Amino acid sequence: DPPCTLVEARLETGRTHQIRVHLAFAGHPVVGDPLYGNPSRDPAEARDLGRQALHAYRLEVTHPVSGERLVFEVPPPPDLEAVLERMRQHGRG
């Protein structure tokens, strides 16, 4: 299996596919990405994920009426946490 890296990225815009396109262009597509990646080359620990290994753990937006800065944080969902844990157990994360 090819090596994988857990990446934390800060997006400057909310453009659709931004992070997926940039990572794929750099030669490091998002695990599970059928459009810009190659799921058949994904690590064995992630093949049953059934989706892209992406998670927005923090979103910051400005309320359109009040102008208040809103911040939302959500931990990774259980399916993604399970993949990360399996990769750690196999020395891949």
Backbone as a chain_set.jsonl record, in Angstrom:
{"seq": "DPPCTLVEARLETGRTHQIRVHLAFAGHPVVGDPLYGNPSRDPAEARDLGRQALHAYRLEVTHPVSGERLVFEVPPPPDLEAVLERMRQHGRG", "coords": {"N": [[0.837, -1.198, 0.0], [0.452, 2.289, -0.695], [2.127, 4.998, 1.039], [0.484, 7.055, 3.516], [-0.648, 10.253, 4.669], [-1.808, 12.137, 7.359], [-3.448, 15.1, 6.995], [-3.77, 18.461, 7.897], [-5.52, 21.171, 6.861], [-6.032, 24.578, 5.963], [-8.547, 26.189, 4.47], [-8.958, 28.902, 2.32], [-11.068, 29.763, 0.859], [-14.41, 28.725, 0.092], [-14.527, 27.12, -2.112], [-15.78, 24.636, -4.263], [-14.425, 21.413, -4.333], [-11.835, 22.328, -3.896], [-9.703, 21.541, -2.039], [-9.41, 18.875, -2.73], [-8.645, 18.93, -5.45], [-6.207, 20.353, -5.349], [-4.592, 18.721, -3.684], [-4.546, 16.344, -5.192], [-3.281, 17.28, -7.513], [-0.776, 17.755, -6.477], [0.082, 15.224, -6.258], [-0.855, 13.701, -4.199], [-3.564, 12.451, -3.658], [-6.799, 12.622, -2.029], [-7.726, 10.052, 0.155], [-10.019, 7.652, -0.932], [-11.223, 9.208, -2.867], [-13.06, 9.248, -5.681], [-13.044, 10.794, -7.987], [-10.745, 12.511, -8.257], [-8.76, 10.937, -7.288], [-7.477, 7.593, -6.83], [-9.114, 5.126, -5.87], [-8.544, 2.358, -5.858], [-5.928, 2.229, -5.174], [-5.845, 2.998, -2.585], [-4.999, 2.74, 0.927], [-5.235, -0.453, 2.578], [-6.487, -0.326, 5.067], [-8.382, 1.626, 4.758], [-10.146, 0.984, 2.774], [-12.745, 0.089, 3.191], [-14.134, 2.306, 3.916], [-15.885, 3.712, 2.254], [-16.31, 6.265, 1.36], [-14.981, 9.586, 0.804], [-12.043, 10.412, 2.593], [-12.405, 12.81, 4.207], [-12.886, 15.535, 6.434], [-14.434, 18.259, 7.883], [-13.482, 19.699, 10.587], [-13.67, 22.118, 11.804], [-15.492, 25.004, 11.276], [-15.763, 28.324, 10.254], [-17.757, 31.094, 9.992], [-19.255, 34.165, 8.886], [-22.109, 35.592, 10.152], [-24.755, 36.434, 8.005], [-26.583, 38.491, 8.569], [-26.322, 39.572, 11.229], [-23.584, 39.879, 11.365], [-22.025, 38.617, 13.151], [-19.327, 36.532, 14.15], [-19.303, 33.158, 13.644], [-18.491, 30.024, 14.983], [-17.991, 26.631, 14.478], [-17.36, 23.448, 15.728], [-16.628, 20.047, 15.253], [-15.953, 16.739, 16.133], [-14.091, 14.161, 14.33], [-16.097, 11.778, 12.518], [-17.271, 8.502, 13.649], [-16.646, 6.454, 11.701], [-14.46, 7.445, 10.252], [-12.639, 7.896, 12.311], [-12.216, 5.237, 13.046], [-10.83, 4.225, 10.806], [-8.498, 5.809, 10.944], [-7.474, 4.888, 13.391], [-6.989, 2.16, 12.803], [-4.961, 2.497, 10.934], [-2.985, 3.677, 12.501], [-2.447, 1.544, 14.226], [-1.21, -0.176, 12.481], [1.124, 1.08, 12.037], [0.996, 3.185, 10.262], [0.169, 5.754, 10.594]], "CA": [[0.0, 0.0, 0.0], [1.229, 3.525, -0.683], [2.072, 5.703, 2.327], [-0.556, 8.072, 3.691], [-0.349, 11.285, 5.648], [-2.94, 12.894, 7.867], [-3.181, 16.495, 6.667], [-4.677, 19.509, 8.374], [-5.411, 22.281, 5.911], [-6.927, 25.709, 6.171], [-9.012, 26.679, 3.185], [-9.231, 30.335, 2.321], [-12.381, 29.964, 0.238], [-15.249, 27.535, 0.141], [-14.668, 26.622, -3.479], [-16.028, 23.209, -4.394], [-13.328, 20.54, -4.749], [-10.547, 23.007, -3.768], [-8.649, 20.747, -1.393], [-9.243, 17.638, -3.491], [-7.898, 19.232, -6.672], [-4.833, 20.737, -5.012], [-3.847, 17.556, -3.2], [-4.338, 15.435, -6.323], [-2.273, 17.896, -8.381], [0.518, 17.582, -5.806], [0.418, 13.803, -6.257], [-1.313, 13.097, -2.947], [-5.027, 12.568, -3.641], [-7.537, 12.257, -0.817], [-8.128, 8.645, 0.206], [-11.427, 7.42, -1.229], [-11.734, 10.181, -3.836], [-13.206, 8.577, -6.973], [-12.888, 11.727, -9.1], [-9.375, 13.012, -8.378], [-7.824, 9.958, -6.763], [-7.53, 6.241, -7.367], [-9.461, 4.314, -4.693], [-7.937, 1.022, -5.881], [-4.595, 2.363, -4.571], [-5.988, 3.427, -1.19], [-4.503, 1.741, 1.891], [-6.208, -1.486, 2.945], [-7.228, 0.086, 6.263], [-9.402, 2.616, 4.406], [-10.949, 0.56, 1.62], [-14.162, -0.1, 3.535], [-14.695, 3.579, 4.375], [-17.059, 3.963, 1.419], [-16.426, 7.691, 1.069], [-13.71, 10.286, 0.878], [-11.527, 10.593, 3.95], [-12.384, 14.248, 4.467], [-13.742, 15.975, 7.538], [-14.251, 19.654, 8.291], [-13.684, 19.699, 12.038], [-13.928, 23.475, 12.269], [-16.009, 25.935, 10.274], [-15.965, 29.69, 10.735], [-18.507, 31.904, 9.025], [-19.826, 35.403, 9.389], [-23.56, 35.599, 9.989], [-25.051, 37.443, 6.982], [-27.414, 39.587, 9.071], [-25.76, 40.2, 12.431], [-22.153, 40.097, 11.229], [-21.349, 37.855, 14.202], [-18.459, 35.435, 13.716], [-19.787, 31.898, 14.193], [-17.495, 28.957, 14.906], [-18.553, 25.316, 14.748], [-16.35, 22.39, 15.776], [-17.198, 18.707, 15.366], [-14.888, 15.742, 16.002], [-14.274, 13.245, 13.201], [-17.129, 10.759, 12.751], [-16.728, 7.194, 14.047], [-16.068, 5.664, 10.608], [-13.148, 7.998, 9.943], [-11.792, 7.599, 13.482], [-11.847, 3.819, 12.989], [-9.791, 4.099, 9.784], [-7.271, 6.392, 11.492], [-6.967, 3.991, 14.43], [-6.413, 0.976, 12.141], [-3.699, 2.901, 10.315], [-2.018, 3.855, 13.599], [-2.088, 0.202, 14.707], [-0.328, -0.804, 11.492], [2.296, 1.941, 11.858], [0.808, 3.986, 9.051], [-0.473, 7.027, 10.873]], "C": [[0.876, 1.254, 0.0], [1.125, 4.204, 0.677], [0.97, 6.755, 2.332], [-0.114, 9.051, 4.76], [-1.636, 11.956, 6.062], [-2.599, 14.37, 7.712], [-4.233, 17.386, 7.305], [-4.455, 20.705, 7.463], [-6.414, 23.367, 6.261], [-7.289, 26.265, 4.8], [-9.354, 28.148, 3.299], [-10.581, 30.66, 1.7], [-13.166, 28.678, 0.38], [-15.457, 26.93, -1.226], [-14.824, 25.107, -3.496], [-14.793, 22.503, -4.93], [-11.943, 21.14, -4.502], [-9.457, 22.105, -3.196], [-8.374, 19.467, -2.168], [-8.386, 17.863, -4.734], [-6.439, 19.53, -6.349], [-4.008, 19.548, -4.526], [-3.57, 16.565, -4.326], [-3.26, 15.975, -7.253], [-0.87, 17.723, -7.798], [0.938, 16.114, -5.745], [-0.002, 13.067, -5.006], [-2.836, 13.215, -2.835], [-5.631, 12.119, -2.312], [-7.938, 10.786, -0.918], [-9.634, 8.552, -0.048], [-12.025, 8.368, -2.255], [-11.83, 9.539, -5.222], [-12.969, 9.498, -8.172], [-11.441, 12.135, -9.319], [-8.327, 12.022, -7.882], [-7.929, 8.634, -7.487], [-7.819, 5.306, -6.198], [-8.864, 2.911, -4.689], [-6.53, 1.045, -5.29], [-4.649, 2.838, -3.118], [-5.448, 2.352, -0.256], [-5.618, 0.784, 2.308], [-7.075, -1.056, 4.124], [-8.394, 1.026, 5.938], [-10.356, 2.149, 3.316], [-12.418, 0.348, 1.942], [-14.821, 1.183, 4.023], [-15.926, 3.952, 3.559], [-17.292, 5.428, 1.083], [-15.036, 8.307, 1.108], [-13.314, 10.491, 2.338], [-11.321, 12.085, 4.214], [-13.307, 14.563, 5.632], [-13.412, 17.424, 7.867], [-14.529, 19.723, 9.79], [-13.991, 21.088, 12.577], [-14.38, 24.334, 11.093], [-16.201, 27.286, 10.931], [-16.655, 30.472, 9.632], [-18.976, 33.185, 9.699], [-21.317, 35.387, 9.106], [-23.933, 36.729, 9.028], [-25.868, 38.634, 7.474], [-26.729, 40.323, 10.221], [-24.278, 40.553, 12.29], [-21.337, 39.343, 12.275], [-20.513, 36.73, 13.599], [-18.927, 34.166, 14.413], [-18.732, 30.822, 13.966], [-18.167, 27.652, 15.316], [-17.419, 24.3, 14.712], [-17.03, 21.055, 16.026], [-16.058, 17.7, 15.226], [-15.136, 14.847, 14.787], [-15.333, 12.193, 13.521], [-16.501, 9.399, 13.043], [-16.09, 6.402, 12.901], [-14.664, 6.155, 10.258], [-12.172, 7.76, 11.1], [-11.323, 6.154, 13.451], [-10.744, 3.579, 11.96], [-8.465, 4.632, 10.318], [-6.649, 5.477, 12.547], [-6.34, 2.736, 13.815], [-5.064, 1.318, 11.508], [-2.613, 3.109, 11.375], [-1.526, 2.5, 14.094], [-1.116, -0.496, 13.761], [0.887, 0.08, 11.185], [2.214, 2.843, 10.656], [0.176, 5.337, 9.361], [0.076, 7.675, 12.095]], "O": [[1.932, 1.27, 0.633], [0.142, 4.01, 1.392], [0.579, 7.274, 1.286], [0.686, 8.724, 5.637], [-2.464, 12.304, 5.219], [-1.586, 14.838, 8.232], [-5.429, 17.099, 7.256], [-3.332, 21.188, 7.316], [-7.495, 23.1, 6.785], [-6.428, 26.751, 4.067], [-9.972, 28.578, 4.273], [-11.167, 31.705, 1.98], [-12.609, 27.648, 0.757], [-16.477, 26.285, -1.468], [-14.086, 24.389, -2.822], [-14.184, 22.968, -5.893], [-10.949, 20.513, -4.867], [-8.405, 21.932, -3.811], [-7.228, 19.024, -2.252], [-7.498, 17.063, -5.029], [-5.537, 19.014, -7.009], [-2.852, 19.392, -4.918], [-2.476, 16.007, -4.404], [-2.416, 15.216, -7.73], [0.102, 17.563, -8.536], [2.015, 15.793, -5.243], [0.435, 11.941, -4.767], [-3.342, 13.984, -2.018], [-5.034, 11.333, -1.576], [-8.43, 10.336, -1.953], [-10.42, 9.286, 0.551], [-13.233, 8.33, -2.488], [-10.809, 9.31, -5.87], [-12.716, 9.01, -9.273], [-10.957, 12.108, -10.451], [-7.13, 12.255, -8.046], [-8.411, 8.565, -8.618], [-6.896, 4.753, -5.6], [-8.692, 2.325, -3.62], [-5.991, -0.005, -4.941], [-3.609, 3.054, -2.495], [-5.44, 1.173, -0.611], [-6.787, 1.163, 2.381], [-8.261, -1.382, 4.177], [-9.294, 1.2, 6.759], [-11.293, 2.87, 2.975], [-13.258, 0.422, 1.045], [-15.957, 1.149, 4.496], [-16.906, 4.454, 4.11], [-18.354, 5.79, 0.576], [-14.049, 7.635, 1.405], [-14.164, 10.715, 3.2], [-10.197, 12.546, 4.417], [-14.361, 13.95, 5.8], [-12.254, 17.77, 8.101], [-15.684, 19.798, 10.207], [-14.512, 21.224, 13.684], [-13.726, 24.379, 10.051], [-16.739, 27.38, 12.034], [-16.196, 30.507, 8.49], [-19.077, 33.265, 10.923], [-21.742, 35.194, 7.967], [-23.482, 37.861, 9.205], [-25.842, 39.691, 6.844], [-26.578, 41.544, 10.187], [-23.772, 41.418, 13.005], [-20.109, 39.42, 12.286], [-20.939, 36.06, 12.658], [-18.945, 34.105, 15.642], [-18.154, 30.726, 12.884], [-18.823, 27.573, 16.355], [-16.614, 24.289, 13.78], [-17.894, 20.937, 16.894], [-15.27, 17.8, 14.286], [-16.254, 14.782, 14.275], [-15.454, 11.764, 14.668], [-15.335, 9.169, 12.724], [-15.078, 5.736, 13.119], [-13.775, 5.345, 9.995], [-11.001, 7.455, 10.872], [-10.175, 5.863, 13.787], [-9.819, 2.809, 12.217], [-7.427, 3.987, 10.166], [-5.429, 5.314, 12.587], [-5.278, 2.297, 14.256], [-4.135, 0.512, 11.547], [-1.455, 2.753, 11.16], [-0.336, 2.322, 14.353], [-0.298, -1.31, 14.19], [1.592, -0.142, 10.2], [3.236, 3.228, 10.087], [-0.31, 6.002, 8.446], [-0.363, 8.763, 12.467]]}, "num_chains": 1, "name": "protein.A"}
